[in-house]
Short mmCIF file of C-alpha atoms in Angstrom, two decimals:
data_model
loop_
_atom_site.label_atom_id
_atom_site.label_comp_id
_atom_site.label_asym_id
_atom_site.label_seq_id
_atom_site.Cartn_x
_atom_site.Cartn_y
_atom_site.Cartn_z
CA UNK A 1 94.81 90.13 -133.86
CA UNK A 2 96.21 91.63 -137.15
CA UNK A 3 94.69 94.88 -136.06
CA UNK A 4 96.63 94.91 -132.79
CA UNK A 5 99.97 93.75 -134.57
CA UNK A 6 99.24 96.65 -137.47
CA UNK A 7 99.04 99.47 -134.28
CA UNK A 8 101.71 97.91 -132.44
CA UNK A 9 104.36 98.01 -135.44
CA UNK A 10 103.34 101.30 -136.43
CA UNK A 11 103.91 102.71 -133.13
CA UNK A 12 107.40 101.23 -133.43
CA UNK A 13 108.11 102.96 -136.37
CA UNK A 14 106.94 105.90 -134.75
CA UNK A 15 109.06 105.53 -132.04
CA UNK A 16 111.83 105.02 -134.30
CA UNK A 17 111.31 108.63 -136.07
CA UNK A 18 110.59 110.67 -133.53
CA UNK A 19 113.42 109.65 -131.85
CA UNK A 20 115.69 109.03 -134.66
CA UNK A 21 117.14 112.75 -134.22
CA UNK A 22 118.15 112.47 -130.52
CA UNK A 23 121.90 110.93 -131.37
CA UNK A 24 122.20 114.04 -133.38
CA UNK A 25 122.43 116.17 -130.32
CA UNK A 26 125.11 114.10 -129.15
CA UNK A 27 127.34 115.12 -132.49
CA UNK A 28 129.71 117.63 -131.25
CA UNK A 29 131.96 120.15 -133.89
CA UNK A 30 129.75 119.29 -136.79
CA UNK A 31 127.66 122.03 -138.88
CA UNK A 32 124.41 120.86 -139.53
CA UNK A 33 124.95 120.12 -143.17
CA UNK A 34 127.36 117.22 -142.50
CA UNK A 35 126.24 115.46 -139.38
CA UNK A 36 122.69 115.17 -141.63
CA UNK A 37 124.18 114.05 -145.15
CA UNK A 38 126.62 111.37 -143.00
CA UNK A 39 123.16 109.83 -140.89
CA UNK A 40 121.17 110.15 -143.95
CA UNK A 41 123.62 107.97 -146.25
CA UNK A 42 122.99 105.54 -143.95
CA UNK A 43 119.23 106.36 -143.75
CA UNK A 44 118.80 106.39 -147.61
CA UNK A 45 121.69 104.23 -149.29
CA UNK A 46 123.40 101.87 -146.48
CA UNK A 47 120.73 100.61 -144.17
CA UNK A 48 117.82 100.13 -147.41
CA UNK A 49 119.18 97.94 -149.50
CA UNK A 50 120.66 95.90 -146.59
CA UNK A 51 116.79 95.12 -144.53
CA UNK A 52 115.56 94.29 -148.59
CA UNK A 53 118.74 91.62 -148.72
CA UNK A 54 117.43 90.17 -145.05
CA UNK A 55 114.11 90.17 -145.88
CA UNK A 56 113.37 89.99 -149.36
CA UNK A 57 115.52 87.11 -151.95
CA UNK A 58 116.32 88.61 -155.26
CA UNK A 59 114.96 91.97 -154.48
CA UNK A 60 117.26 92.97 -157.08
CA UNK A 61 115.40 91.05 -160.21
CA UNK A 62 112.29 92.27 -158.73
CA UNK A 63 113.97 96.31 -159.63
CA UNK A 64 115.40 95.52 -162.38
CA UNK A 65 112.12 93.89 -163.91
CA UNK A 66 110.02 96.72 -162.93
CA UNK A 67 109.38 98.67 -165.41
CA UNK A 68 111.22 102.44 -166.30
CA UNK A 69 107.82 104.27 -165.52
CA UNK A 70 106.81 103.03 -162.53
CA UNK A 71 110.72 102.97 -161.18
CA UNK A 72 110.73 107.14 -162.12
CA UNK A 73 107.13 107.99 -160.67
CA UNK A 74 108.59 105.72 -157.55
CA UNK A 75 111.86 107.62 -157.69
CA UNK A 76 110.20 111.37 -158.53
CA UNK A 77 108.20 111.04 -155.66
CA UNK A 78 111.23 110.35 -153.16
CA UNK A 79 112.71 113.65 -154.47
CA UNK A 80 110.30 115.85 -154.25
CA UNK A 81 109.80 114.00 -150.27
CA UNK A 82 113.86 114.50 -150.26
CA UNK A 83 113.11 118.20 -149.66
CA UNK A 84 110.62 117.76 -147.45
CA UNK A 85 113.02 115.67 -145.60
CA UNK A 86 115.67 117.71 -145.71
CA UNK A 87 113.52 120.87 -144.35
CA UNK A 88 112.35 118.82 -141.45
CA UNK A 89 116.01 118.91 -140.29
CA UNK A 90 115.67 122.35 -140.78
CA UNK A 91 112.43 122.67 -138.69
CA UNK A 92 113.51 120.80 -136.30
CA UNK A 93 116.49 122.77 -135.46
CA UNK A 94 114.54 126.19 -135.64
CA UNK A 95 111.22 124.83 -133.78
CA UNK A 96 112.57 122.37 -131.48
CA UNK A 97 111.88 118.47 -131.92
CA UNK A 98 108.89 118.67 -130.10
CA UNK A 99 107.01 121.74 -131.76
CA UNK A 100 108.72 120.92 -135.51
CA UNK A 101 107.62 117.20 -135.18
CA UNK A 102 104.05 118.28 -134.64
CA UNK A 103 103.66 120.49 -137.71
CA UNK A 104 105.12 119.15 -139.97
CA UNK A 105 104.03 115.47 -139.60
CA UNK A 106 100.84 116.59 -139.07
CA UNK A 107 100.54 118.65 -142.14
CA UNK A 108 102.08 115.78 -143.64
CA UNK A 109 99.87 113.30 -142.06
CA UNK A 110 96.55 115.42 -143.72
CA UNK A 111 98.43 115.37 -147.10
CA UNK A 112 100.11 111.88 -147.27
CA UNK A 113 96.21 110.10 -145.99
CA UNK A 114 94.05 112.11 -147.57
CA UNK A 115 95.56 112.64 -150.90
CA UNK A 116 96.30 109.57 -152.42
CA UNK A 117 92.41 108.25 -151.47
CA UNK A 118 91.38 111.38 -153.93
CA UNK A 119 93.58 110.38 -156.97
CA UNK A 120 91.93 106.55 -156.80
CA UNK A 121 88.56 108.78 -156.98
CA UNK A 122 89.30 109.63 -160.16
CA UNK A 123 91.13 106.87 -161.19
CA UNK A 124 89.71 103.64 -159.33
CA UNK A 125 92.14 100.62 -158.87
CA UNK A 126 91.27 97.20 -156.93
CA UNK A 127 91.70 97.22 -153.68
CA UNK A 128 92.71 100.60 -153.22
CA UNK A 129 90.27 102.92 -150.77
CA UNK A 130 88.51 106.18 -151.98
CA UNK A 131 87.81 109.27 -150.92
CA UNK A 132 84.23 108.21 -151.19
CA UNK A 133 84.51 105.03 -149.54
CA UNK A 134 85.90 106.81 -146.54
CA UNK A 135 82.82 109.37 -146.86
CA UNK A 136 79.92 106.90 -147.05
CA UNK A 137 81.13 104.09 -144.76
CA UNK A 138 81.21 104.26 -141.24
CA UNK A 139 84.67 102.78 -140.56
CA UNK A 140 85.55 106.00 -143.36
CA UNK A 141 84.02 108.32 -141.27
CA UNK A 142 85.76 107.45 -137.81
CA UNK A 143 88.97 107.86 -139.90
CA UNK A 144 88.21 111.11 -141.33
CA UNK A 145 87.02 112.10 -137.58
CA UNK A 146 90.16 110.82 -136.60
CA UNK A 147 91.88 112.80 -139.32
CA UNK A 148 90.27 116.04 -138.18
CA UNK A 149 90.98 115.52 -134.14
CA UNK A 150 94.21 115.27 -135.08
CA UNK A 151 94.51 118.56 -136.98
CA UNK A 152 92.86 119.87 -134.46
CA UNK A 153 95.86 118.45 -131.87
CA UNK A 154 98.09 120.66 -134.38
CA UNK A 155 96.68 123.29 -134.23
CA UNK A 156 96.60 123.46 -130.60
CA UNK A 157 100.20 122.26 -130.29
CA UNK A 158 100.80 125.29 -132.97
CA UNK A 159 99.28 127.88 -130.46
CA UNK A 160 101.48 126.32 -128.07
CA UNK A 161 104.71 127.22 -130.22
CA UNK A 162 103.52 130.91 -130.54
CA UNK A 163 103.01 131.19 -126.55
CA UNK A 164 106.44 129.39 -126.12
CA UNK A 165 108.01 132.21 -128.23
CA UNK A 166 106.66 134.79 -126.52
CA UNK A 167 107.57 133.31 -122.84
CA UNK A 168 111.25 133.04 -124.20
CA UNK A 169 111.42 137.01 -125.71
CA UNK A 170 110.79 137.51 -122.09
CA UNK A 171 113.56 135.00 -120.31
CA UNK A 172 116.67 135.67 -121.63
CA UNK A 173 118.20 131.94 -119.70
CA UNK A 174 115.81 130.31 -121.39
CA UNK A 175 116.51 132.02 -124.20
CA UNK A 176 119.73 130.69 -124.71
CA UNK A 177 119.26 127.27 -123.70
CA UNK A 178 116.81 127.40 -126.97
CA UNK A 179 119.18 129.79 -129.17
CA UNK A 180 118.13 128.14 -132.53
CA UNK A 181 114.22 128.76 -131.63
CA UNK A 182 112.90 130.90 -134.33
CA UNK A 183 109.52 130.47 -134.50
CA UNK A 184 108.92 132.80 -138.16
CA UNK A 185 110.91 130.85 -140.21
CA UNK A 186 110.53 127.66 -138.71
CA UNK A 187 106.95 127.66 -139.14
CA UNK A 188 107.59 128.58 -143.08
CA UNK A 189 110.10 125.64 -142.89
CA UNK A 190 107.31 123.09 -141.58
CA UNK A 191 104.72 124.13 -143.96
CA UNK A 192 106.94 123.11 -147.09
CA UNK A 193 108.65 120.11 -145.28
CA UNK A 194 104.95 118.79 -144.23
CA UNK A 195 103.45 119.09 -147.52
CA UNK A 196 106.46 117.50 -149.67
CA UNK A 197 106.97 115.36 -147.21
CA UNK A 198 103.86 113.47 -147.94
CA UNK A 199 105.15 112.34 -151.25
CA UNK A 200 106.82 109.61 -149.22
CA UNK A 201 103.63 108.03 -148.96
CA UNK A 202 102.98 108.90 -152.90
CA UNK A 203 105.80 106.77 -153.59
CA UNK A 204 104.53 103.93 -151.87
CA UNK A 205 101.67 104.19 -153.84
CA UNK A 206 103.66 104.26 -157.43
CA UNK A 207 106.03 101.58 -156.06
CA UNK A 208 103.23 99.28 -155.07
CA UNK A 209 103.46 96.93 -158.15
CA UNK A 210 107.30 95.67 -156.87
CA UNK A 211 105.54 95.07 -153.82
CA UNK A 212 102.89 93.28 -155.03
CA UNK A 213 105.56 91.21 -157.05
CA UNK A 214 107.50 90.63 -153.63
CA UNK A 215 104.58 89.38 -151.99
CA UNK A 216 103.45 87.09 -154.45
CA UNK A 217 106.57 85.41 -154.53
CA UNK A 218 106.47 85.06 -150.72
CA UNK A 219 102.72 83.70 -150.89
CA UNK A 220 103.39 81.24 -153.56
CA UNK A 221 106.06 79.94 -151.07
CA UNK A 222 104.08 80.21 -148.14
CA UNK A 223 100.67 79.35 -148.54
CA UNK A 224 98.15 80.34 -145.90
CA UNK A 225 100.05 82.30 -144.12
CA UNK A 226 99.01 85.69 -145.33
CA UNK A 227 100.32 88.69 -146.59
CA UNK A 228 104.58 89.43 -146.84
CA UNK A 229 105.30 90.90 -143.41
CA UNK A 230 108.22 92.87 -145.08
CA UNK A 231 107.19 93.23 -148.68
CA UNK A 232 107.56 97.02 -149.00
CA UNK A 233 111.20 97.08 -148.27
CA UNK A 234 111.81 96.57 -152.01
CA UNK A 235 110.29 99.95 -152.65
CA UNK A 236 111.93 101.90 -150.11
CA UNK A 237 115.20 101.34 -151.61
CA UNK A 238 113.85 103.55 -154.75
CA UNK A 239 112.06 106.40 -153.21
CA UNK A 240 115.22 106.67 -151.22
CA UNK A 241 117.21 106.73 -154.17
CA UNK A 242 115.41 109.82 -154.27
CA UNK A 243 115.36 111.20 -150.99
CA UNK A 244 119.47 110.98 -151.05
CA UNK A 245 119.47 112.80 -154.17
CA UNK A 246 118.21 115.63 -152.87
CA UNK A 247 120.05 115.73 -149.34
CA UNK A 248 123.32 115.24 -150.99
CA UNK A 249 122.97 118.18 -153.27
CA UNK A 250 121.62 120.52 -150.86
CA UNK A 251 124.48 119.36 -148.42
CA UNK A 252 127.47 119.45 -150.86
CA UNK A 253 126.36 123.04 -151.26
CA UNK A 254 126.19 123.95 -148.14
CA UNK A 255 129.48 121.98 -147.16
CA UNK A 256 130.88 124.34 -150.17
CA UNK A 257 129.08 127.54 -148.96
CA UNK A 258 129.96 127.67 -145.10
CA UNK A 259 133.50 125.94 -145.86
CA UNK A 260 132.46 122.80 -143.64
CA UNK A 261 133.96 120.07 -145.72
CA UNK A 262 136.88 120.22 -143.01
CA UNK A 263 134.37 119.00 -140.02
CA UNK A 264 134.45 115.16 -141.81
CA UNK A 265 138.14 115.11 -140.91
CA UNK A 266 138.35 117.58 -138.57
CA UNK A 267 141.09 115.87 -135.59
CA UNK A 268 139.36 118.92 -132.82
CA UNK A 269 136.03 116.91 -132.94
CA UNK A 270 135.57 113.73 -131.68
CA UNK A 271 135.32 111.96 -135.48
CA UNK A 272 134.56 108.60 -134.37
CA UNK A 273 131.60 109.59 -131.84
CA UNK A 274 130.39 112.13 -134.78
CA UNK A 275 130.35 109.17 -137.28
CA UNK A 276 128.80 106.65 -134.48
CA UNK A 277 125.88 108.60 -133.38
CA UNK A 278 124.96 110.39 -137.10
CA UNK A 279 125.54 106.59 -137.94
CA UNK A 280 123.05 105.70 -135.27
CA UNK A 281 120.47 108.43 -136.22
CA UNK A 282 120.05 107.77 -140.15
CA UNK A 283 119.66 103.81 -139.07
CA UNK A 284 116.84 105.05 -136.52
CA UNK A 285 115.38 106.79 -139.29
CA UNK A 286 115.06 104.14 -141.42
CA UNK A 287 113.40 101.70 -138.68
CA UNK A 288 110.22 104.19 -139.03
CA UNK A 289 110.09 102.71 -142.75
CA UNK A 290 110.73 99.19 -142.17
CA UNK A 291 107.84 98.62 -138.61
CA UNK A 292 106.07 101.21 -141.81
CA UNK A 293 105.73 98.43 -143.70
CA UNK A 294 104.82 96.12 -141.42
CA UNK A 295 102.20 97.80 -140.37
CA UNK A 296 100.77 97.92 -143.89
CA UNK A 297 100.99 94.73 -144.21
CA UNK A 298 98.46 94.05 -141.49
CA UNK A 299 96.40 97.22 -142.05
CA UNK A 300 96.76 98.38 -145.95
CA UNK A 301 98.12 101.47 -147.03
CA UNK A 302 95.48 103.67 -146.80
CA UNK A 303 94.73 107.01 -144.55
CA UNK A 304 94.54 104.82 -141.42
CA UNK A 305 97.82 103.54 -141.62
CA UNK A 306 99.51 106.74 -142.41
CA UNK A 307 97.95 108.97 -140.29
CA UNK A 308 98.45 106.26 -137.43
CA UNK A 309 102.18 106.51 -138.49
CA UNK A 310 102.26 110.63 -138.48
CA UNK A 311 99.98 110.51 -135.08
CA UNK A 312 102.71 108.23 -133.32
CA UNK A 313 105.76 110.38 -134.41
CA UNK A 314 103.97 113.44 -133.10
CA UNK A 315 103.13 112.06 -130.08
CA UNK A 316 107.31 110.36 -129.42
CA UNK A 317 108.59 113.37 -130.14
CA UNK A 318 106.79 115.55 -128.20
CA UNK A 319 107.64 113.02 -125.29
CA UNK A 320 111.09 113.68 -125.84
CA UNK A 321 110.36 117.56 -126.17
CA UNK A 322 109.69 117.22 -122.36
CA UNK A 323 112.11 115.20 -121.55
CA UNK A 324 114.72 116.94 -123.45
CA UNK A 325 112.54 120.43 -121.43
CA UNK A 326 112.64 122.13 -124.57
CA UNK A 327 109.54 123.77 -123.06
CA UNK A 328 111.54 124.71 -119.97
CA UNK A 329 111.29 128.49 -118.78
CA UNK A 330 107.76 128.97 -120.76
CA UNK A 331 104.60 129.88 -118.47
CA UNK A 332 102.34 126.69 -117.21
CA UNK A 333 99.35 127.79 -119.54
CA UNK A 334 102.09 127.52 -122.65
CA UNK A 335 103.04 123.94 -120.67
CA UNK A 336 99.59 122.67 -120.44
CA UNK A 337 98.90 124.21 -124.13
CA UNK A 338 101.45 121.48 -124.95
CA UNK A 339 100.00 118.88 -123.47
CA UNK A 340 96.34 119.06 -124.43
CA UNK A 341 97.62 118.95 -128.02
CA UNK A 342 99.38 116.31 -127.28
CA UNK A 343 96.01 114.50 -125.32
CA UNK A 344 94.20 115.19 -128.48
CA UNK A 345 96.79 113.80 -130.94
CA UNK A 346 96.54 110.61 -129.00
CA UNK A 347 92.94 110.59 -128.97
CA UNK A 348 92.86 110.77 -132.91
CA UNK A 349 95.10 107.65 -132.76
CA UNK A 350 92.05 105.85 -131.07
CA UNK A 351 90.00 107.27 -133.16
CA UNK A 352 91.02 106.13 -136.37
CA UNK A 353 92.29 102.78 -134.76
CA UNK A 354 88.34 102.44 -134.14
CA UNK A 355 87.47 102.91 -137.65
CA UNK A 356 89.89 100.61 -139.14
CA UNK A 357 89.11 97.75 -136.68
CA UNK A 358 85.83 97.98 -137.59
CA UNK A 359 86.46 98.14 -141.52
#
């Protein structure tokens, strides 16, 4: 039954984040820049600290007792993911939510399971699954089957992209219903956002010890009851420290460089729907983290929790690529491209469901 609950909560979260940029669409005025830094103080410095105070008592002794080098690698990690946050905006906006979605979380669905299970290679710690393990155990090897379907899926979803492009060069109405589409750059975009944006899940991993404390605390109250349901919520509000960082620099500059600080007062756009829905998206965002962490309670965070994560953000967000018809005026074989990726990202999902249910 944990299993089921573990799949369940991490397809909320991925429900939450591939949908999370939707309200954005409804911002009207705004450049880019501002409607992102407004949603994402409420993603990264609002909402965080607010599901910790609901969820976890005296989160804030559990920071401050942590000690300086765990709290940097914690926050140096959510930097470096800050930029790969802030260029998923970026690929979003130039690929579409349903193409962007797919390449970058997948990329960052390789990196952010794969990596980490390396590093304990070299340097073992309890509990923790290796790259090894996952090689010479069968559950490992449905996972890392599951890991490589799901590549696959991107790659097919990729091919998609470049057919898509070419069907719009050659309809100019659909052309300008997708006047952002720019499939060179965007695919440079998603590269660096997917890569960096696995440090998220790096984070986790440096962060783990005020998680561990968390859940301790919760045990020793609650015997027999099992592991804190919301124990990582402590360690989000540190590796967003960093991602906010980052976003607020690159945003300031940008406010500064297309002379957009005017659009947060602006009285010609409608200010209080802006703030509402941008509002609205950065607290979507954050819901990926906190069903996240759920999740991981129930399932551990190892590649099988974070690829589930990535697999079910593809697979949302390509939902809402068709709904939204970001593929509308492409040819049916670009269409059906589309949806075989999508087929296959789902089947990885079972996949690696299989191997962790029979861990």
């Amino acid at each position: 039954m944990g299993i089921i609950f573990g799949v369940f909560f991490h397809f909320l979260g991925g429900f939450a984040s591939g949908s999370f940029y939707i309200p954005y669409k409804k911002v009207k005025g705004w450049a880019w820049e501002s409607f992102w830094i407004v949603g994402g103080i409420f993603s990264w410095l609002i909402v965080p600290p607010l599901a910790a105070w609901l969820t976890i008592p005296g989160f804030v002794e559990i920071i401050k007792s942590t000690g300086f080098d765990v709290l940097g690698w914690t926050y140096l990690m959510g930097l470096l993911w800050g930029i790969g946050g802030l260029t998923y905006g970026l690929g979003v906006r130039y690929l579409g939510v349903s193409l962007g979605s797919t390449i970058i979380l997948g990329l960052c669905a390789v990196f952010g399971s794969l990596v980490p299970s390396v590093y304990y290679n070299f340097f073992p710690k309890e509990g923790k699954d290796t790259f090894t393990m996952l090689l010479t155990s069968h559950w490992g090897q449905m996972v890392l089957l599951g890991i490589a379907i799901c590549v696959i899926g991107i790659i097919i979803c990729g091919k998609a992209g470049t057919m898509k492009e070419a069907d719009l060069a050659k309809n100019s109405s659909a052309k300008a219903e997708n006047k952002d589409y720019r499939f060179g750059l965007g695919i440079f975009v998603a590269i660096v956002s997917g890569i960096l944006s696995a440090c998220f899940n790096f984070g986790l991993e440096a962060g783990k010890s005020m998680a561990d404390t968390a859940n301790t605390i919760w045990v020793t109250a609650h015997p027999a009851q099992g592991n804190f349901l919301f124990r990582n919520n402590v360690i989000y509000i540190v590796v967003l420290w960093g991602g906010l960082t980052t976003n607020f620099i690159w945003c300031m500059i940008l406010n500064a460089r297309n002379k957009t600080f005017g659009d947060y007062t602006n009285p010609k756009t409608p200010l209080l729907k802006n703030y509402l829905f941008s509002a609205l998206a950065g607290t979507t965002w954050f819901l990926q983290f906190f069903f996240y962490g759920m999740g991981e309670s129930r399932l551990g965070n190892g590649a099988s929790s974070w690829i589930l994560h990535m697999a079910f953000i593809i697979l949302i967000a390509n939902i809402w690529g068709l709904i939204l018809k970001e593929w509308k005026g492409v040819s049916k074989k670009a269409f059906n491209t589309v949806i075989l990726g999508i087929a296959v990202i789902i089947l990885s999902v079972l996949v690696v469901g299989y191997g962790n249910a029979i861990k």
